[in-house]
Tab-separated table of C-alpha atoms in Angstrom:
chain	number	residue	atom	x	y	z
A	27	PHE	CA	-11.088	-19.968	-52.842
A	28	ALA	CA	-14.634	-18.929	-53.606
A	29	SER	CA	-13.770	-15.498	-52.185
A	30	GLU	CA	-10.597	-13.598	-51.383
A	31	THR	CA	-12.087	-12.604	-48.031
A	32	PHE	CA	-14.597	-14.254	-45.724
A	33	GLU	CA	-16.179	-12.239	-42.930
A	34	TYR	CA	-18.019	-13.354	-39.783
A	35	THR	CA	-19.236	-11.843	-36.510
A	36	ILE	CA	-19.265	-13.707	-33.200
A	37	ALA	CA	-20.264	-12.774	-29.645
A	38	GLU	CA	-17.445	-12.501	-27.119
A	39	ASN	CA	-19.206	-15.062	-24.887
A	40	ILE	CA	-19.411	-17.734	-27.595
A	41	ALA	CA	-18.663	-21.227	-26.285
A	42	SER	CA	-15.657	-23.336	-27.223
A	43	GLY	CA	-16.518	-25.709	-30.057
A	44	SER	CA	-19.097	-23.367	-31.592
A	45	TYR	CA	-19.367	-23.245	-35.383
A	46	ILE	CA	-18.541	-19.896	-37.027
A	47	GLY	CA	-18.855	-20.517	-40.754
A	48	GLN	CA	-17.386	-22.305	-43.760
A	49	VAL	CA	-14.387	-21.183	-45.767
A	50	ILE	CA	-15.073	-22.544	-49.241
A	51	ALA	CA	-12.477	-23.482	-51.842
A	52	THR	CA	-12.927	-25.305	-55.139
A	53	ASP	CA	-10.601	-27.424	-57.267
A	54	ASP	CA	-10.897	-28.087	-60.988
A	55	ASP	CA	-10.003	-31.687	-60.275
A	56	PRO	CA	-12.888	-33.003	-58.153
A	57	GLY	CA	-10.815	-35.986	-57.063
A	58	ASN	CA	-8.303	-33.900	-55.118
A	59	LEU	CA	-8.566	-33.763	-51.346
A	60	LEU	CA	-8.374	-30.201	-50.026
A	61	ILE	CA	-6.560	-29.526	-46.757
A	62	TYR	CA	-7.246	-26.308	-44.830
A	63	ARG	CA	-4.888	-24.685	-42.321
A	64	ILE	CA	-4.828	-21.414	-40.408
A	65	THR	CA	-1.338	-20.097	-41.056
A	66	ALA	CA	-1.469	-16.642	-39.425
A	67	GLY	CA	-3.522	-14.534	-37.027
A	68	ASN	CA	-4.272	-17.338	-34.578
A	69	ASP	CA	-1.438	-16.969	-32.080
A	70	GLN	CA	-3.820	-17.454	-29.139
A	71	LYS	CA	-5.201	-20.684	-30.661
A	72	ILE	CA	-8.756	-19.371	-30.391
A	73	PHE	CA	-9.858	-20.667	-33.800
A	74	GLN	CA	-9.646	-23.980	-35.620
A	75	ILE	CA	-10.581	-25.224	-39.090
A	76	ASN	CA	-11.279	-28.768	-40.254
A	77	ASP	CA	-10.760	-30.516	-43.594
A	78	ALA	CA	-14.182	-29.379	-44.791
A	79	GLY	CA	-13.256	-25.722	-44.272
A	80	ASN	CA	-15.543	-25.354	-41.254
A	81	LEU	CA	-14.232	-22.622	-38.970
A	82	SER	CA	-15.032	-22.954	-35.267
A	83	ILE	CA	-13.936	-21.854	-31.797
A	84	ASP	CA	-11.154	-23.950	-30.309
A	85	ASP	CA	-10.615	-22.056	-27.039
A	86	ALA	CA	-13.097	-19.288	-26.181
A	87	ASP	CA	-11.264	-18.236	-23.010
A	88	GLY	CA	-9.086	-15.862	-25.019
A	89	LEU	CA	-12.023	-13.936	-26.490
A	90	ASP	CA	-12.621	-10.512	-24.985
A	91	PHE	CA	-14.064	-7.569	-26.909
A	92	GLU	CA	-12.294	-5.041	-24.694
A	93	SER	CA	-8.916	-6.658	-25.426
A	94	GLN	CA	-9.387	-7.368	-29.135
A	95	SER	CA	-12.491	-6.649	-31.198
A	96	ALA	CA	-11.449	-8.305	-34.477
A	97	TYR	CA	-9.142	-11.000	-35.847
A	98	THR	CA	-7.652	-11.391	-39.307
A	99	LEU	CA	-6.875	-15.021	-40.058
A	100	THR	CA	-4.892	-16.277	-43.016
A	101	VAL	CA	-6.288	-19.595	-44.210
A	102	GLN	CA	-4.357	-21.767	-46.636
A	103	VAL	CA	-5.896	-24.512	-48.738
A	104	SER	CA	-3.819	-27.156	-50.477
A	105	ASP	CA	-4.590	-30.041	-52.805
A	106	GLY	CA	-1.147	-31.521	-52.183
A	107	LEU	CA	0.385	-29.804	-55.184
A	108	PHE	CA	-0.897	-26.242	-55.269
A	109	ASN	CA	-1.722	-23.797	-52.471
A	110	ASP	CA	-4.009	-20.809	-52.217
A	111	ILE	CA	-4.743	-18.412	-49.360
A	112	SER	CA	-7.686	-16.312	-48.256
A	113	LEU	CA	-8.289	-13.888	-45.418
A	114	VAL	CA	-10.966	-14.511	-42.807
A	115	LEU	CA	-12.120	-11.482	-40.819
A	116	VAL	CA	-13.758	-12.360	-37.501
A	117	HIS	CA	-15.441	-9.491	-35.673
A	118	VAL	CA	-16.105	-9.874	-31.949
A	119	LYS	CA	-19.388	-8.435	-30.711
A	120	ASP	CA	-19.427	-6.862	-27.270
A	121	VAL	CA	-21.573	-8.556	-24.642
A	122	ASN	CA	-22.306	-6.753	-21.396
A	123	ASP	CA	-20.217	-8.372	-18.685
A	124	ALA	CA	-21.677	-9.021	-15.257
A	125	PRO	CA	-20.855	-6.105	-12.957
A	126	VAL	CA	-18.067	-6.678	-10.483
A	127	ILE	CA	-17.923	-4.722	-7.255
A	128	THR	CA	-14.398	-4.022	-6.118
A	129	LEU	CA	-13.426	-2.946	-2.648
A	130	SER	CA	-9.949	-1.900	-3.739
A	131	LEU	CA	-10.497	1.623	-2.401
A	132	PHE	CA	-10.646	0.183	1.107
A	133	PRO	CA	-8.228	-1.910	3.186
A	134	ARG	CA	-8.265	-5.664	2.699
A	135	VAL	CA	-11.601	-7.355	3.382
A	136	PRO	CA	-11.432	-10.601	5.403
A	137	ALA	CA	-15.218	-11.071	5.759
A	138	ILE	CA	-18.252	-10.559	3.526
A	139	GLN	CA	-21.877	-11.402	4.332
A	140	GLY	CA	-24.959	-11.201	2.124
A	141	GLY	CA	-28.500	-10.424	3.221
A	142	SER	CA	-31.675	-10.618	1.188
A	143	LEU	CA	-30.943	-7.616	-1.048
A	144	HIS	CA	-27.881	-6.091	0.595
A	145	SER	CA	-24.300	-6.962	1.529
A	146	LEU	CA	-21.837	-6.201	4.306
A	147	ALA	CA	-18.053	-6.277	4.242
A	148	LEU	CA	-15.689	-6.070	7.206
A	149	ASN	CA	-12.269	-4.632	6.449
A	150	THR	CA	-9.054	-5.139	8.387
A	151	SER	CA	-9.379	-1.780	10.145
A	152	GLY	CA	-12.602	-2.951	11.814
A	153	THR	CA	-14.949	-0.854	9.681
A	154	VAL	CA	-18.165	-2.378	8.348
A	155	LEU	CA	-19.051	-1.367	4.779
A	156	SER	CA	-22.594	-1.807	3.490
A	157	PHE	CA	-24.256	-1.603	0.084
A	158	GLY	CA	-27.547	-2.478	-1.588
A	159	TYR	CA	-31.195	-2.203	-0.535
A	160	ASN	CA	-32.023	-0.230	2.612
A	161	GLN	CA	-35.778	-0.065	3.201
A	162	HIS	CA	-35.452	-1.320	6.790
A	163	GLY	CA	-32.155	0.363	7.674
A	164	GLN	CA	-30.149	-2.815	7.107
A	165	LEU	CA	-27.231	-0.780	5.729
A	166	GLY	CA	-26.769	0.905	9.104
A	167	ASN	CA	-26.158	4.326	7.533
A	168	ASP	CA	-28.797	6.114	9.663
A	169	THR	CA	-31.052	6.584	6.617
A	170	MET	CA	-33.368	4.579	4.377
A	171	ILE	CA	-31.278	5.475	1.317
A	172	ASP	CA	-29.758	2.642	-0.708
A	173	ASN	CA	-25.976	2.487	-1.165
A	174	LEU	CA	-24.890	1.820	-4.742
A	175	ILE	CA	-21.257	1.421	-3.661
A	176	PRO	CA	-19.770	0.169	-0.363
A	177	ALA	CA	-19.833	2.821	2.368
A	178	PRO	CA	-19.082	2.691	6.119
A	179	ILE	CA	-21.954	2.184	8.534
A	180	PHE	CA	-22.859	5.065	10.812
A	181	GLY	CA	-20.886	5.999	13.884
A	182	VAL	CA	-19.098	2.873	15.113
A	183	HIS	CA	-16.131	0.704	14.126
A	184	ASP	CA	-13.586	-1.670	15.711
A	185	PHE	CA	-15.634	-4.706	14.693
A	186	VAL	CA	-14.181	-8.196	14.432
A	187	LYS	CA	-17.171	-10.243	13.223
A	188	ILE	CA	-20.317	-9.545	11.209
A	189	ASP	CA	-23.383	-11.426	10.056
A	190	THR	CA	-26.597	-10.516	8.268
A	191	ARG	CA	-29.695	-12.340	7.107
A	192	TYR	CA	-32.806	-11.103	5.403
A	193	TYR	CA	-33.035	-7.432	6.478
A	194	HIS	CA	-31.107	-7.107	9.751
A	195	ALA	CA	-27.458	-7.246	10.780
A	196	ILE	CA	-25.411	-8.077	13.854
A	197	ALA	CA	-21.767	-7.268	14.555
A	198	LEU	CA	-19.257	-7.986	17.314
A	199	GLN	CA	-16.773	-5.366	18.470
A	200	ASN	CA	-13.283	-6.205	19.682
A	201	ASP	CA	-14.312	-5.402	23.274
A	202	GLY	CA	-16.939	-8.176	23.214
A	203	SER	CA	-19.951	-5.875	22.770
A	204	VAL	CA	-22.715	-6.646	20.258
A	205	TRP	CA	-24.384	-4.185	17.886
A	206	THR	CA	-27.466	-4.646	15.689
A	207	TRP	CA	-29.421	-2.655	13.100
A	208	GLY	CA	-32.132	-3.023	10.456
A	209	TRP	CA	-35.470	-4.833	10.495
A	210	ASN	CA	-36.913	-5.494	13.940
A	211	SER	CA	-40.435	-6.821	13.411
A	212	LYS	CA	-39.819	-9.811	15.713
A	213	GLY	CA	-37.417	-8.202	18.165
A	214	GLN	CA	-34.373	-9.606	16.350
A	215	LEU	CA	-32.323	-6.513	17.240
A	216	GLY	CA	-32.508	-7.322	20.958
A	217	ASN	CA	-33.490	-3.851	22.138
A	218	GLY	CA	-36.854	-4.835	23.612
A	219	GLU	CA	-38.757	-3.135	20.786
A	220	THR	CA	-40.127	-4.057	17.361
A	221	THR	CA	-39.336	-0.894	15.401
A	222	ASP	CA	-36.629	-0.818	12.754
A	223	GLN	CA	-33.245	0.659	13.634
A	224	PHE	CA	-31.417	2.638	10.918
A	225	ALA	CA	-28.101	3.025	12.773
A	226	PRO	CA	-26.127	0.476	14.807
A	227	MET	CA	-27.161	0.205	18.446
A	228	GLU	CA	-25.539	-1.793	21.211
A	229	VAL	CA	-27.412	-4.768	22.628
A	230	THR	CA	-27.423	-4.144	26.360
A	231	GLY	CA	-26.748	-6.877	28.881
A	232	LEU	CA	-24.203	-8.702	26.710
A	233	THR	CA	-20.527	-8.783	27.649
A	234	ARG	CA	-17.633	-11.069	26.795
A	235	VAL	CA	-19.261	-12.285	23.582
A	236	SER	CA	-17.047	-14.294	21.226
A	237	GLY	CA	-19.361	-14.894	18.262
A	238	VAL	CA	-22.588	-13.669	16.666
A	239	SER	CA	-25.036	-15.015	14.101
A	240	ALA	CA	-28.149	-13.645	12.403
A	241	GLY	CA	-31.158	-15.726	11.418
A	242	ALA	CA	-34.085	-14.614	9.289
A	243	HIS	CA	-35.950	-13.114	12.253
A	244	HIS	CA	-33.741	-13.917	15.238
A	245	SER	CA	-30.178	-13.449	16.480
A	246	LEU	CA	-27.663	-15.483	18.477
A	247	ALA	CA	-24.638	-14.603	20.586
A	248	LEU	CA	-21.963	-17.074	21.658
A	249	MET	CA	-20.576	-16.167	25.069
A	250	SER	CA	-16.954	-16.672	26.062
A	251	ASP	CA	-18.035	-19.347	28.564
A	252	GLY	CA	-19.599	-21.416	25.745
A	253	THR	CA	-23.236	-20.567	26.434
A	254	VAL	CA	-25.509	-19.131	23.748
A	255	LYS	CA	-28.021	-16.318	24.124
A	256	SER	CA	-30.868	-15.883	21.639
A	257	TRP	CA	-33.625	-13.389	20.892
A	258	GLY	CA	-36.254	-12.664	18.251
A	259	ALA	CA	-38.807	-14.918	16.545
A	260	ASN	CA	-39.301	-18.447	17.865
A	261	THR	CA	-42.066	-19.807	15.641
A	262	SER	CA	-40.042	-22.942	14.871
A	263	GLY	CA	-38.113	-23.242	18.120
A	264	GLN	CA	-35.073	-21.428	16.724
A	265	LEU	CA	-34.362	-19.811	20.090
């Protein structure tokens, strides 16, 4: 080998098939064909080497800086008669992983809805959790303060369905009542006004509702008799 040790650094998000570097060996007889093999340190089959000594990624799925930040590979070269070995040190560089929000602190979550810059989650106990941007009160926490982690909305629970679009939300309680909160510039909250609502409020005049849906600037309620009631903006006939 040209060196007893070869050393390389790769990013943990490198793609399968990517070239890492060349492990170089020489032979006094130029007519001999050199065969390279990784003989140790590659139990996960992450790396591969070809007959030219080119080291590359075989399966990148096993790479994770947090699990293993470096690999020591033993590479053997043979001309068919004699063998030699060299060590290849591969350092894995940390790459910031995309953040993952977990709701494991709460009961199981059967429904999640996303608005423009916020999200809602309904857990199995009927509580609505909200997180994200809150300029128009779309988190329903009775403030204009953003939630960086999921937190229950203000005051009410026992919900069975939720929906949110843009900056307002609508939710259905198990008694068939409907509650809304957030942006209200077009009357999409159904309270007869156009001011934003920072905490959930019940939409009066609706009973025995079986489904709800939020549009960008309007809302819909499916009644138990199959009829639909609508309110809010109607610039494109959405009502």
